[in-house]
C-alpha positions as CSV (number, residue, x, y, z in Angstrom):
1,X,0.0,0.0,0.0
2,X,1.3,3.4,-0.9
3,X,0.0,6.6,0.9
4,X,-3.1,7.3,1.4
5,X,-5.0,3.8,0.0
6,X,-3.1,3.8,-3.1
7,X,-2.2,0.1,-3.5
8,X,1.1,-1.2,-5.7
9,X,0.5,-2.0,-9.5
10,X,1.9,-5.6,-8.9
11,X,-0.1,-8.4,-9.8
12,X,0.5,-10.3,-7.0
13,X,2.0,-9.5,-3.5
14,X,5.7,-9.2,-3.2
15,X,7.7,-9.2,-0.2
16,X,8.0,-6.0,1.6
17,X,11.6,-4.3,2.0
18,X,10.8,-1.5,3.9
19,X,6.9,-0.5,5.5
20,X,6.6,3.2,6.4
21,X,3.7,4.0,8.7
22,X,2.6,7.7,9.2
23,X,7.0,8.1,9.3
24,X,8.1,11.6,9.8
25,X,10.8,13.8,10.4
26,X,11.4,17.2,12.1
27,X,14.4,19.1,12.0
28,X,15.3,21.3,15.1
29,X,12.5,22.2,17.7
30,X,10.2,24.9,18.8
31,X,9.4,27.7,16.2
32,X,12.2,27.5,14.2
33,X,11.6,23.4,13.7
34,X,11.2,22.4,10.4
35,X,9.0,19.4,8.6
36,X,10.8,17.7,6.0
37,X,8.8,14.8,6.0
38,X,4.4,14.6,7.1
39,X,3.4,11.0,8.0
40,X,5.0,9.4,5.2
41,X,3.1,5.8,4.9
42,X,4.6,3.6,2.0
43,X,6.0,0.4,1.1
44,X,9.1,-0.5,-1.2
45,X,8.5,-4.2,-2.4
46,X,11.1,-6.8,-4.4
47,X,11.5,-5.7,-7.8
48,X,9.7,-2.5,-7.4
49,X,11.5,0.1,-10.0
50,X,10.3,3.9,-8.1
51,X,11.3,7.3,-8.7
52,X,10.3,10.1,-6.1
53,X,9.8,13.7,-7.6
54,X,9.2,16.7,-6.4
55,X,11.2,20.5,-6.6
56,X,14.2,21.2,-4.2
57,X,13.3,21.2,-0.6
58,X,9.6,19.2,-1.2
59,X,11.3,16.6,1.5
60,X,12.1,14.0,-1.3
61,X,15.9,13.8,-0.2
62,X,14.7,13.3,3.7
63,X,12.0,10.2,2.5
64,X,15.0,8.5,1.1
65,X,16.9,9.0,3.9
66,X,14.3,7.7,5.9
67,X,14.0,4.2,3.8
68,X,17.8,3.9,4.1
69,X,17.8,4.2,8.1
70,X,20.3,7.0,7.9
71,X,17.7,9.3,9.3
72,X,15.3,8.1,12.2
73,X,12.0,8.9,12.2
74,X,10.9,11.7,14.5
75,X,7.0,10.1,14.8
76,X,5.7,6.3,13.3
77,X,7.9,3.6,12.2
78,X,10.1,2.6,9.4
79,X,10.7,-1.5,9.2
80,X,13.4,-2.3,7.2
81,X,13.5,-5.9,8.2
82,X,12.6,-6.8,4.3
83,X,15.8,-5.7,3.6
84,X,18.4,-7.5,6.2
85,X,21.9,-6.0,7.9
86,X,23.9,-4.6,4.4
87,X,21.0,-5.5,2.3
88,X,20.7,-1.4,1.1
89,X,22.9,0.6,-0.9
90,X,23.2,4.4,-1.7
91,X,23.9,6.4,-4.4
92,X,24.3,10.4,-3.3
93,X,24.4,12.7,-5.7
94,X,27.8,14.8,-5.2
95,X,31.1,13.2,-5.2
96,X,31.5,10.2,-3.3
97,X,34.6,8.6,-4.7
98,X,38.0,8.9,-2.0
99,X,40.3,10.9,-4.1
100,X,43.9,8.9,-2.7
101,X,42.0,5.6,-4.0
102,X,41.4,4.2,-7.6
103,X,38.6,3.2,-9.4
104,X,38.8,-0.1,-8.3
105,X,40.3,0.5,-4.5
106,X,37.0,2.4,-4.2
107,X,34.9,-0.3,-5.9
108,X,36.0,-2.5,-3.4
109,X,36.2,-0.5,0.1
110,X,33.0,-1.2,0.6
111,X,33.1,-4.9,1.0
112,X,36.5,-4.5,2.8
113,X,35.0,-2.3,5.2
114,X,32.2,-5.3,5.6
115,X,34.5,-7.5,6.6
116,X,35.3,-9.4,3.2
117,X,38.8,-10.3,2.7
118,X,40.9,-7.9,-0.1
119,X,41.8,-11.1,-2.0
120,X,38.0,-11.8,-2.7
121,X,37.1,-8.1,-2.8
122,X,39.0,-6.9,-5.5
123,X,37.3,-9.6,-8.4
124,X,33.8,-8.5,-6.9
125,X,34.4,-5.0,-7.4
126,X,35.7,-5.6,-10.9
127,X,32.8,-7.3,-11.7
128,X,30.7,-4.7,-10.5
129,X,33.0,-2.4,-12.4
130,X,32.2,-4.9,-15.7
131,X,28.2,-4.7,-14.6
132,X,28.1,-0.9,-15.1
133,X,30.5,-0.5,-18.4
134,X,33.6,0.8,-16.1
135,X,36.1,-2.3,-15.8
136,X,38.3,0.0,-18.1
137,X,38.5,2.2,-15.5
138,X,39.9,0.5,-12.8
139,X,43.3,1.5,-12.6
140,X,42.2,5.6,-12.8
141,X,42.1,7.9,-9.9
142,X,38.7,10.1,-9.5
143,X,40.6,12.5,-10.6
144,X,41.5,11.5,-14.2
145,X,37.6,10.2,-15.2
146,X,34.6,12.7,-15.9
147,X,31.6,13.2,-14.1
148,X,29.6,10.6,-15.6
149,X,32.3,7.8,-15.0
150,X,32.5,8.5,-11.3
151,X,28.4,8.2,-11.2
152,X,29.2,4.7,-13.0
153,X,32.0,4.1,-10.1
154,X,29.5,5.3,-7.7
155,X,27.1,2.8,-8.8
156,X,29.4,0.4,-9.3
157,X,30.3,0.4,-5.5
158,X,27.0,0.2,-4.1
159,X,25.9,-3.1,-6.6
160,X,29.2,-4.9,-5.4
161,X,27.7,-5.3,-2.1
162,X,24.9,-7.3,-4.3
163,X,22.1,-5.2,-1.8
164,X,18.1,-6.5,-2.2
165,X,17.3,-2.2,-2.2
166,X,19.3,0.6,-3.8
167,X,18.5,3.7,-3.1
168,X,19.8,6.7,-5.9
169,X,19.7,10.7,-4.1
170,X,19.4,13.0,-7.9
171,X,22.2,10.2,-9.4
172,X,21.7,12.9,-12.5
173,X,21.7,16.1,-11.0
174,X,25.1,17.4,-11.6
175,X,25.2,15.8,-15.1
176,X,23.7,17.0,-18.6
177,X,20.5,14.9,-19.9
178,X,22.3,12.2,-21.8
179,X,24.8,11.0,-19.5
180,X,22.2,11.4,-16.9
181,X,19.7,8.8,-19.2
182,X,22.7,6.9,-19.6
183,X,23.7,6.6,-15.8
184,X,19.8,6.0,-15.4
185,X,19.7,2.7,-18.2
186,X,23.0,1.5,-16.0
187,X,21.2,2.0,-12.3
188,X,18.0,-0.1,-14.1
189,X,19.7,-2.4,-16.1
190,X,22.0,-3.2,-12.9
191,X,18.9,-3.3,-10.7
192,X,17.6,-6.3,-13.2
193,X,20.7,-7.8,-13.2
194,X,21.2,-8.3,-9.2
195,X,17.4,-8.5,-8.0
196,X,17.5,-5.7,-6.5
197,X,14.5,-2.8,-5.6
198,X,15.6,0.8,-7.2
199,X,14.3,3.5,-6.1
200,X,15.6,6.6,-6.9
201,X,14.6,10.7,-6.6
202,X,14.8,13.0,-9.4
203,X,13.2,16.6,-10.4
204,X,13.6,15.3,-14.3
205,X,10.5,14.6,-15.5
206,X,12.5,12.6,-18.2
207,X,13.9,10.5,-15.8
208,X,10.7,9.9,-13.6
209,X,8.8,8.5,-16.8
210,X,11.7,6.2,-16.8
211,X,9.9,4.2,-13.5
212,X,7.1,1.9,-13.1
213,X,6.3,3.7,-10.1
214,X,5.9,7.4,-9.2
215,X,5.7,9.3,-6.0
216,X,5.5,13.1,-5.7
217,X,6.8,15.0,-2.8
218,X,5.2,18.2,-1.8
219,X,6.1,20.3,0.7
220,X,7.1,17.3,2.9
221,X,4.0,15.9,1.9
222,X,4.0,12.0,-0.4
223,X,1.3,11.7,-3.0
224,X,1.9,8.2,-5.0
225,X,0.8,7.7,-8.0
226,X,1.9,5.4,-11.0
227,X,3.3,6.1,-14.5
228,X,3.7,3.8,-17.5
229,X,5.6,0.3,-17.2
230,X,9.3,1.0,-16.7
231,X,12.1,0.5,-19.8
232,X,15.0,-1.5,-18.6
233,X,18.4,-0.6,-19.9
234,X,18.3,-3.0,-22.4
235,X,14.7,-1.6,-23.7
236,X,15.9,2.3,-23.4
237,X,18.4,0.9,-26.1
238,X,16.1,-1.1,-28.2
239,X,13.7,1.9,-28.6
240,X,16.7,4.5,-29.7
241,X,18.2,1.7,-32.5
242,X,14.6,1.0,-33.4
């Protein structure tokens, strides 16, 4: 169920990842606290593909944070146990990449932070590297690669954790419209590729058609609704040749 007794598109019932009941969040206190997020009730569900829109400061940013636990709720509840311990990843929007570090020593810091030994590490971030169109990249520093290549590295890091949910804040905002598509067929195409949710918030309504599933933000306030089926990457690519 989505907001306010709008129910998922699916077919049949998939398993939940992440249940928000009346969730909200409130920054500072007294007059000068501030809303980001009204009683957000929503569920992200296996395989759902879901982009959340809305202008700068409608809260969007805050709901994501929300689904990925690094912001608590101030009021209701967010269960995440859908999604198990390191079963989310996170795609910010600015630079994320650890400029000392090379493409692939980033790839893999995640997993070595997680406790996986460097020896196994390293092939599963070159993988991911490979599953996003970046294994070329490996041996580069962040900064000898554009933009667009570090969203790809970005990516890239989150999917070699193989989580059941990623979670993508503007993953286009600092880039122009076709390497943002571009970086959107990879997120999709990757999302397919692992099993994983995708859910992702955007102010392009060229990216948001891209998604199955649409939620606007609005003034702190979610309004679901749904959009046309979403292209995969592979589909996005078929339709341009065609």
């Amino acid at each position: 169920m989505l907001g306010e007794g709008v129910t998922s598109t699916a077919e049949t019932p998939a398993e939940t990842l992440v249940d928000c009941q009346d969730a909200a969040r409130t920054f500072g206190s007294g007059p000068a606290a501030v809303v980001a997020v009204h009683g957000a009730t929503c569920q992200v569900r296996a395989g759902d593909r879901i982009a959340v829109t809305g202008p700068s400061g409608s809260g969007k940013s805050t709901l994501l944070h929300l689904l990925a636990a690094l912001e608590a709720p101030t009021t209701g509840t967010v269960d995440r146990r859908g999604v198990g311990a390191g079963g989310t990843g996170v795609v910010f929007q600015g630079p994320s990449l650890i400029p000392a570090l090379d493409v692939a020593e980033n790839t893999a810091l995640p997993l070595v932070l997680a406790g996986v030994p460097e020896d196994e590490a390293r092939p599963r971030a070159l993988d991911a590297l490979t599953l996003v169109g970046a294994a070329d990249l490996a041996g580069k520093l962040p900064e000898e690669i554009s933009g667009g290549q570090s969203q790809r590295v970005a990516v890239a890091r989150v999917l070699a954790l193989r989580p059941r949910l990623v979670l993508a804040d503007e993953p286009t905002g600092q880039l122009d419209r076709a390497t943002g598509q571009r970086i959107i067929d990879v997120l999709i195409a990757a999302a397919d590729e692992i099993g994983a949710a995708l859910v992702v918030t955007t102010h392009d309504p060229a990216v948001a058609e891209r998604f199955a599933e649409r939620w606007e933000m609005h003034e702190g306030r979610l309004r679901p609704r749904h959009g046309p089926p979403a292209r995969t990457g592979e589909t996005a690519r078929r339709e341009e040749n065609s």
